[in-house]
Amino acid sequence: MRAYCLVLLVGQFAVGAGAWAQDKSCDGQPQADIALVRDQLQAPTALLLSASGSTDCDGTVVAWDWTIDTLAPRSGEIVPALITDPGQYTIGLTVTDDAG
């Protein structure tokens, strides 16, 4: 299991969005890849957060657990999130492989 986080800035006006990926070298732990399925971020905004690029070099990723500041925790490879107010949001992703 390994945890990662991404800080997301949502403005009153459109701003750029991006993606974050962990180094893919094999150390026996799963590697997270977070992508925002959205080109511009302006509050309010509906997002799809994708961890579909996450990998495990010696097994399989079996669980994706997300935290997004004040929103309820979510689980799944791709999850929706509704951001209603401008501000800074921390997105956390914990990926778990078949070894636990």
PDB file of C-alpha atoms in Angstrom, residues 5-8 16-22 32-39 41 48-51 53 66 91:
ATOM      1  CA  CYS A   5      -1.453  13.519  -2.671  1.00  0.00           C
ATOM      2  CA  LEU A   6      -2.061  16.277  -5.207  1.00  0.00           C
ATOM      3  CA  VAL A   7      -2.974  19.893  -4.452  1.00  0.00           C
ATOM      4  CA  LEU A   8      -5.701  21.240  -6.734  1.00  0.00           C
ATOM      5  CA  GLY A  16      -5.236  25.115 -15.888  1.00  0.00           C
ATOM      6  CA  ALA A  17      -5.407  21.567 -14.570  1.00  0.00           C
ATOM      7  CA  GLY A  18      -2.856  18.819 -14.734  1.00  0.00           C
ATOM      8  CA  ALA A  19      -1.919  15.316 -13.782  1.00  0.00           C
ATOM      9  CA  TRP A  20       0.609  13.760 -11.446  1.00  0.00           C
ATOM     10  CA  ALA A  21       2.458  10.502 -11.788  1.00  0.00           C
ATOM     11  CA  GLN A  22       4.859   8.650  -9.504  1.00  0.00           C
ATOM     12  CA  ALA A  32      -0.114   5.802  -8.228  1.00  0.00           C
ATOM     13  CA  ASP A  33      -1.060   7.884 -11.229  1.00  0.00           C
ATOM     14  CA  ILE A  34      -3.650  10.634 -10.671  1.00  0.00           C
ATOM     15  CA  ALA A  35      -5.347  12.336 -13.613  1.00  0.00           C
ATOM     16  CA  LEU A  36      -8.069  14.975 -13.693  1.00  0.00           C
ATOM     17  CA  VAL A  37     -10.550  14.424 -16.476  1.00  0.00           C
ATOM     18  CA  ARG A  38     -11.077  18.145 -17.016  1.00  0.00           C
ATOM     19  CA  ASP A  39      -9.276  20.881 -18.998  1.00  0.00           C
ATOM     20  CA  LEU A  41     -11.184  24.369 -13.297  1.00  0.00           C
ATOM     21  CA  LEU A  48     -13.685  12.807 -12.623  1.00  0.00           C
ATOM     22  CA  LEU A  49     -10.530  11.688 -10.849  1.00  0.00           C
ATOM     23  CA  SER A  50      -8.796   8.783 -12.516  1.00  0.00           C
ATOM     24  CA  ALA A  51      -6.171   6.431 -11.129  1.00  0.00           C
ATOM     25  CA  GLY A  53      -2.656   4.657 -14.869  1.00  0.00           C
ATOM     26  CA  TRP A  66      -9.463   8.721  -2.342  1.00  0.00           C
ATOM     27  CA  ILE A  91      -6.598  15.146  -3.176  1.00  0.00           C
TER      28      ILE A  91
END
